[in-house]
PDB file of C-alpha atoms in Angstrom:
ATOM      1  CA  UNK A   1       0.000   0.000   0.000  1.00  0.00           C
ATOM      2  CA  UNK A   2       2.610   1.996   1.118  1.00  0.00           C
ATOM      3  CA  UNK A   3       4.689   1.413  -2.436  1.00  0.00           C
ATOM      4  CA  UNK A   4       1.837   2.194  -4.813  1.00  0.00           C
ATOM      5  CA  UNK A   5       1.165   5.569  -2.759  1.00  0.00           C
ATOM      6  CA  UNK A   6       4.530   6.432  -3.643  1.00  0.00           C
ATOM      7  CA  UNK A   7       6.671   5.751  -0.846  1.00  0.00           C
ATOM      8  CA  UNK A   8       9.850   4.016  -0.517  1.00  0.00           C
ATOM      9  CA  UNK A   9       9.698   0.714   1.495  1.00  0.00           C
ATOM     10  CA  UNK A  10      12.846   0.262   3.434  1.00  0.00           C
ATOM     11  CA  UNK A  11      12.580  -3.186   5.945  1.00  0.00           C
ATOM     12  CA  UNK A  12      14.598  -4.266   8.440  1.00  0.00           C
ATOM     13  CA  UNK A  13      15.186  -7.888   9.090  1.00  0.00           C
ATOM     14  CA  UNK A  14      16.540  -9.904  11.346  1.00  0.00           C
ATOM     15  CA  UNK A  15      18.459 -13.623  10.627  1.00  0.00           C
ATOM     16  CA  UNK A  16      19.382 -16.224  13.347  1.00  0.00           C
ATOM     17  CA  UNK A  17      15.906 -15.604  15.389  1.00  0.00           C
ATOM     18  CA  UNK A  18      16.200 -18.324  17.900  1.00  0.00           C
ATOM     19  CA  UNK A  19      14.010 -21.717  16.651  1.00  0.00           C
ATOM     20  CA  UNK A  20      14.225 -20.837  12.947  1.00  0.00           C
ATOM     21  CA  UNK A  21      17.429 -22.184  11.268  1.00  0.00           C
ATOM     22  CA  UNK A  22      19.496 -21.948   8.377  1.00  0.00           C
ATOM     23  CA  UNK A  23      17.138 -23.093   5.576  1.00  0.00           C
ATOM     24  CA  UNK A  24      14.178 -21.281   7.359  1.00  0.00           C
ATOM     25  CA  UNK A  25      16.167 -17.858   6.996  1.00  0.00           C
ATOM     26  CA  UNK A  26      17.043 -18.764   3.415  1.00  0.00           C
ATOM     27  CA  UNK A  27      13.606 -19.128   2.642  1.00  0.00           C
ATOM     28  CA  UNK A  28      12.236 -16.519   4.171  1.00  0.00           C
ATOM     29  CA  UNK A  29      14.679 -13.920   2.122  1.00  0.00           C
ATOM     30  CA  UNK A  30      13.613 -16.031  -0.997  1.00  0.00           C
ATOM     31  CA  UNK A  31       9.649 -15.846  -0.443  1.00  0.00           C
ATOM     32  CA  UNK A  32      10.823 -11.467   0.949  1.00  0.00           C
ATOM     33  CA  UNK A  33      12.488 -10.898  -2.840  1.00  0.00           C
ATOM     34  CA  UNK A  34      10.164 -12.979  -5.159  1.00  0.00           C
ATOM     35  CA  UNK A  35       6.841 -12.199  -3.302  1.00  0.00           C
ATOM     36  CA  UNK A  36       5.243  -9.239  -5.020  1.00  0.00           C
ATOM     37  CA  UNK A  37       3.878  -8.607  -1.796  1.00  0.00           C
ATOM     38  CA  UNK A  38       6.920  -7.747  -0.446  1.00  0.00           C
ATOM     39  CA  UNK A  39       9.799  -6.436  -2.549  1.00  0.00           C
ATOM     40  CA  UNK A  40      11.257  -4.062  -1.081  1.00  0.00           C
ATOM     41  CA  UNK A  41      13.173  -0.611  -2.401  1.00  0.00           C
ATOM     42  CA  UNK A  42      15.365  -0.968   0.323  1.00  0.00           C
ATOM     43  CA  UNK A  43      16.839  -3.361   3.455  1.00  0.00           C
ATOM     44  CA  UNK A  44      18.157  -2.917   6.527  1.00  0.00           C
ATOM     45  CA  UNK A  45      19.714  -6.230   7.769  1.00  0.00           C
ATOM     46  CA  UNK A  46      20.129  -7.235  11.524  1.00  0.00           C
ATOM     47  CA  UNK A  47      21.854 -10.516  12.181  1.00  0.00           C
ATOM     48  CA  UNK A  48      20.865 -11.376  16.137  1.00  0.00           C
ATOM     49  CA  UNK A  49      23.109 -10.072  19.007  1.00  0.00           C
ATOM     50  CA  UNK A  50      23.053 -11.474  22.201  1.00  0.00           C
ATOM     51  CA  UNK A  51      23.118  -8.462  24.331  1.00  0.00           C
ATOM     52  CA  UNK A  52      23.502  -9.815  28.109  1.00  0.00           C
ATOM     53  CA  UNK A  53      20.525  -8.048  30.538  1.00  0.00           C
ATOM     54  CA  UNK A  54      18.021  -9.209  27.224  1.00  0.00           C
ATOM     55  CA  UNK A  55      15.724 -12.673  27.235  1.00  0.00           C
ATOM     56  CA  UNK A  56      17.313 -13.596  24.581  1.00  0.00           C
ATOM     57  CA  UNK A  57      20.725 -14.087  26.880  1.00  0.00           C
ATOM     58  CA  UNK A  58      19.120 -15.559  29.177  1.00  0.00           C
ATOM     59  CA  UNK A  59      18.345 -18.166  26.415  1.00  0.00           C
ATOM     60  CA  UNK A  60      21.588 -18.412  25.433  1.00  0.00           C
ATOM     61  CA  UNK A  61      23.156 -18.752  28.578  1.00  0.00           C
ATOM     62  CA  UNK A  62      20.698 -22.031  29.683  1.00  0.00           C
ATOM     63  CA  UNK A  63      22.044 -23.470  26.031  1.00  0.00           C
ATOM     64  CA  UNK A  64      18.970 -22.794  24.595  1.00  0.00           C
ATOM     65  CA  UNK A  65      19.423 -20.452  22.047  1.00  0.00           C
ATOM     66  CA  UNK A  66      23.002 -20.773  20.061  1.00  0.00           C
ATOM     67  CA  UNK A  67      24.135 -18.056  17.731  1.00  0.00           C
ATOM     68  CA  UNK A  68      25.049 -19.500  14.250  1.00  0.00           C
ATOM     69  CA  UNK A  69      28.871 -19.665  14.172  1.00  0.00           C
ATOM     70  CA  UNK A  70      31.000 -16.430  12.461  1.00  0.00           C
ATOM     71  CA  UNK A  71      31.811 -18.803   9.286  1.00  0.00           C
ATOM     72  CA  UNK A  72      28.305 -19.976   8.931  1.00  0.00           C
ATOM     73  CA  UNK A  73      26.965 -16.567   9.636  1.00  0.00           C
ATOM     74  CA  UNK A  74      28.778 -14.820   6.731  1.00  0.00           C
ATOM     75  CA  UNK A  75      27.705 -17.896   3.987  1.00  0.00           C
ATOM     76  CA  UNK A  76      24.375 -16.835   5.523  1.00  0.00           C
ATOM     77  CA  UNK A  77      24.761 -12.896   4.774  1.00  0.00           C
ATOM     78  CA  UNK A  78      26.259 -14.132   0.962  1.00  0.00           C
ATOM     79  CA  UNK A  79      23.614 -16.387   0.249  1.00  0.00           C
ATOM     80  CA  UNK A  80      21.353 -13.321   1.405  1.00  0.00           C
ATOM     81  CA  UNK A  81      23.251 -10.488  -0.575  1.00  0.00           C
ATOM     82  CA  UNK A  82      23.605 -13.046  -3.837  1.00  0.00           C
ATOM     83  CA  UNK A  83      19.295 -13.204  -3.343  1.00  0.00           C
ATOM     84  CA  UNK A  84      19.236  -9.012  -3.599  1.00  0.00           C
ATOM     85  CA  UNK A  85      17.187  -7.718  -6.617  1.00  0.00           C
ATOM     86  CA  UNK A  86      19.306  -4.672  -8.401  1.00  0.00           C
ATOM     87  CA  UNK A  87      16.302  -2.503  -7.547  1.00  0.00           C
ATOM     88  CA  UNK A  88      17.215  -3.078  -3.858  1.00  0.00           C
ATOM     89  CA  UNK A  89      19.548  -1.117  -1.949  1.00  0.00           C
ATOM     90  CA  UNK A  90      21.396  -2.676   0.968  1.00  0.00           C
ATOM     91  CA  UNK A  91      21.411  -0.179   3.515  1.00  0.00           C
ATOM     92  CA  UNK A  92      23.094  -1.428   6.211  1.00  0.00           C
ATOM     93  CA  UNK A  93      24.358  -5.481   7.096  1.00  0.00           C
ATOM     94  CA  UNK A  94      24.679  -5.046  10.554  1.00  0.00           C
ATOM     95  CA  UNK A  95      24.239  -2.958  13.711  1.00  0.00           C
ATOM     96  CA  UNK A  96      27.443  -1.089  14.623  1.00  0.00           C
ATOM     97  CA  UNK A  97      29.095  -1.731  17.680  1.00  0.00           C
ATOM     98  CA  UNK A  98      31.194   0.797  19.833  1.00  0.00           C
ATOM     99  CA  UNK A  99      34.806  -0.286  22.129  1.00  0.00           C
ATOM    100  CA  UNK A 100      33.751   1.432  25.203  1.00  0.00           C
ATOM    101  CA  UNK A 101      30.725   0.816  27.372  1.00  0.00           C
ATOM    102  CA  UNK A 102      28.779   4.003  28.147  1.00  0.00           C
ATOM    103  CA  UNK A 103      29.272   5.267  31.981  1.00  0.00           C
ATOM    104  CA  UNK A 104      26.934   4.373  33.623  1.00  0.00           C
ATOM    105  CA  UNK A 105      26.915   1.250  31.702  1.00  0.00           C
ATOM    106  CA  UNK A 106      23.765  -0.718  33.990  1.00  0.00           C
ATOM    107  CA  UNK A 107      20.588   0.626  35.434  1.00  0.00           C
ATOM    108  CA  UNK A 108      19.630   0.248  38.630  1.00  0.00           C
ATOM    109  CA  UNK A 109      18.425  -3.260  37.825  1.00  0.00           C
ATOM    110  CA  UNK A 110      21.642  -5.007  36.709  1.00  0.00           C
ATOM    111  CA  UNK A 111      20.033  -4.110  32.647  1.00  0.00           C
ATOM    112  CA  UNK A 112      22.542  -2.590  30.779  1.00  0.00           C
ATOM    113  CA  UNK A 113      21.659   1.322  29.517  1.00  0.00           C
ATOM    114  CA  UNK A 114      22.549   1.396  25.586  1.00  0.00           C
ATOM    115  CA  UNK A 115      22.425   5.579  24.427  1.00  0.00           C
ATOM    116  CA  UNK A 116      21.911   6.010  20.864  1.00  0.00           C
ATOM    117  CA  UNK A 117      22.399   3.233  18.323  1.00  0.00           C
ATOM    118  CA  UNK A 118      25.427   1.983  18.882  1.00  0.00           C
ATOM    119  CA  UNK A 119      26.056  -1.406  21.054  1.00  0.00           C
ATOM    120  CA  UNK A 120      28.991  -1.358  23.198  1.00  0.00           C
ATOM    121  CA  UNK A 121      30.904  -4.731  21.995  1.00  0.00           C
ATOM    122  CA  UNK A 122      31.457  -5.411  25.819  1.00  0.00           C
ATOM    123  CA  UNK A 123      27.814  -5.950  26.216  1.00  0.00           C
ATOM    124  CA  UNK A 124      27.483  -8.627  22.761  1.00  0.00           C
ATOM    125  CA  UNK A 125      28.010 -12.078  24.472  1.00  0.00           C
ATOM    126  CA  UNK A 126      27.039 -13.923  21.413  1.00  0.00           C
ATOM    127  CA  UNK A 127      26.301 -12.951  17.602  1.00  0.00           C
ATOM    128  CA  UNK A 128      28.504 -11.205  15.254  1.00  0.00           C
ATOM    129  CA  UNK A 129      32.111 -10.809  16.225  1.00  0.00           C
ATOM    130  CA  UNK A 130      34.067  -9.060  13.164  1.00  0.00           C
ATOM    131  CA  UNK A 131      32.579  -5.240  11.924  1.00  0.00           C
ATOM    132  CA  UNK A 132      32.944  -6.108   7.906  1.00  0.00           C
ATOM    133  CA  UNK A 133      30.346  -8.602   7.558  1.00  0.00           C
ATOM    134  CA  UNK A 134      29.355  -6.943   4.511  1.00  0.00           C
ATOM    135  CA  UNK A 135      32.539  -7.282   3.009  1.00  0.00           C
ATOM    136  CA  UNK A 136      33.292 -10.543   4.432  1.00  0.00           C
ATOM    137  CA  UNK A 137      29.728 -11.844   2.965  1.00  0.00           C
ATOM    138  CA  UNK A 138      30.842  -9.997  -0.286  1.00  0.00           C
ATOM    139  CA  UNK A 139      34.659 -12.160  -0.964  1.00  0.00           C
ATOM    140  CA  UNK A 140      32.352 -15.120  -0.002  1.00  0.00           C
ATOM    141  CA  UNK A 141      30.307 -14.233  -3.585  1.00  0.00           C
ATOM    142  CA  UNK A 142      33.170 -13.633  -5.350  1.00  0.00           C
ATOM    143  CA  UNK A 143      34.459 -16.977  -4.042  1.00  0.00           C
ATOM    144  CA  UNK A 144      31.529 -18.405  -4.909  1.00  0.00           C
ATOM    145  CA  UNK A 145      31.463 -16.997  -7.958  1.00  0.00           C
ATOM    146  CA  UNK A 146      27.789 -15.391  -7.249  1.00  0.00           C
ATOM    147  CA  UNK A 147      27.273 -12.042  -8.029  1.00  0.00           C
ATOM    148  CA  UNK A 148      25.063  -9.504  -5.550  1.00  0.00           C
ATOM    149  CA  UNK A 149      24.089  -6.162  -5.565  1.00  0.00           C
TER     150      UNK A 149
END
């Protein structure tokens, strides 16, 4: 609706949602491209961060959750970014991450107090590790011999 008003559609998603798996977030960014229902002008993508303080920690931490590993995660991001119609822009490929953690860094509560949009790295127990997962998921194309957007 928004699209044939005129606007730009710009979504944000979010890969390596606990429960879902590989093939489930493949297919999901298949049915997100092809679906005319969908196809967006522009994406914003999220891989998960385990952010200690969050539910999702506490998941992790009981075993219940695991974070896809930093090799799998970038096949993941080049299978994603190989997907990519030309008429999509690729806004962003993950959230950035800051050194230092803000003073003072919890609340009252023990939660930690994130300003802004940065994530202090300190605070990331689980997720990804490197800040070039675009251009790692990019040589993984290239290796592939794929080309993206």
């Amino acid at each position: 609706m928004a699209k044939n008003a005129g606007f730009k559609v710009v979504s944000h998603m979010m890969p390596d949602l606990p429960n879902i798996g590989m093939e489930r977030d493949i297919h999901q960014f298949v049915e997100f491209f092809e679906n005319p229902l969908f196809r967006p002008d522009g994406m914003k993508l999220y891989p998960t961060l385990v952010i200690r303080g969050t539910g999702l920690y506490e998941l992790w931490k009981s075993g219940r959750y695991k974070s896809y590993s930093p090799n799998l995660l970038v096949d993941l991001i080049a299978r994603i970014l190989a997907l990519v119609p030309p008429w999509t822009r690729v806004y962003r490929v993950q959230r950035k991450t800051t050194a230092p953690i803000p003073q003072p860094a919890l609340s009252d509560q023990g939660v930690p107090r994130i300003p802004g949009k940065d994530i202090p790295m300190p605070l990331v127990s689980s997720g990804v590790e490197r800040g070039n997962l675009r251009e790692l998921a990019l040589a993984r194309i290239q290796d592939l011999g794929k080309s993206s957007s």
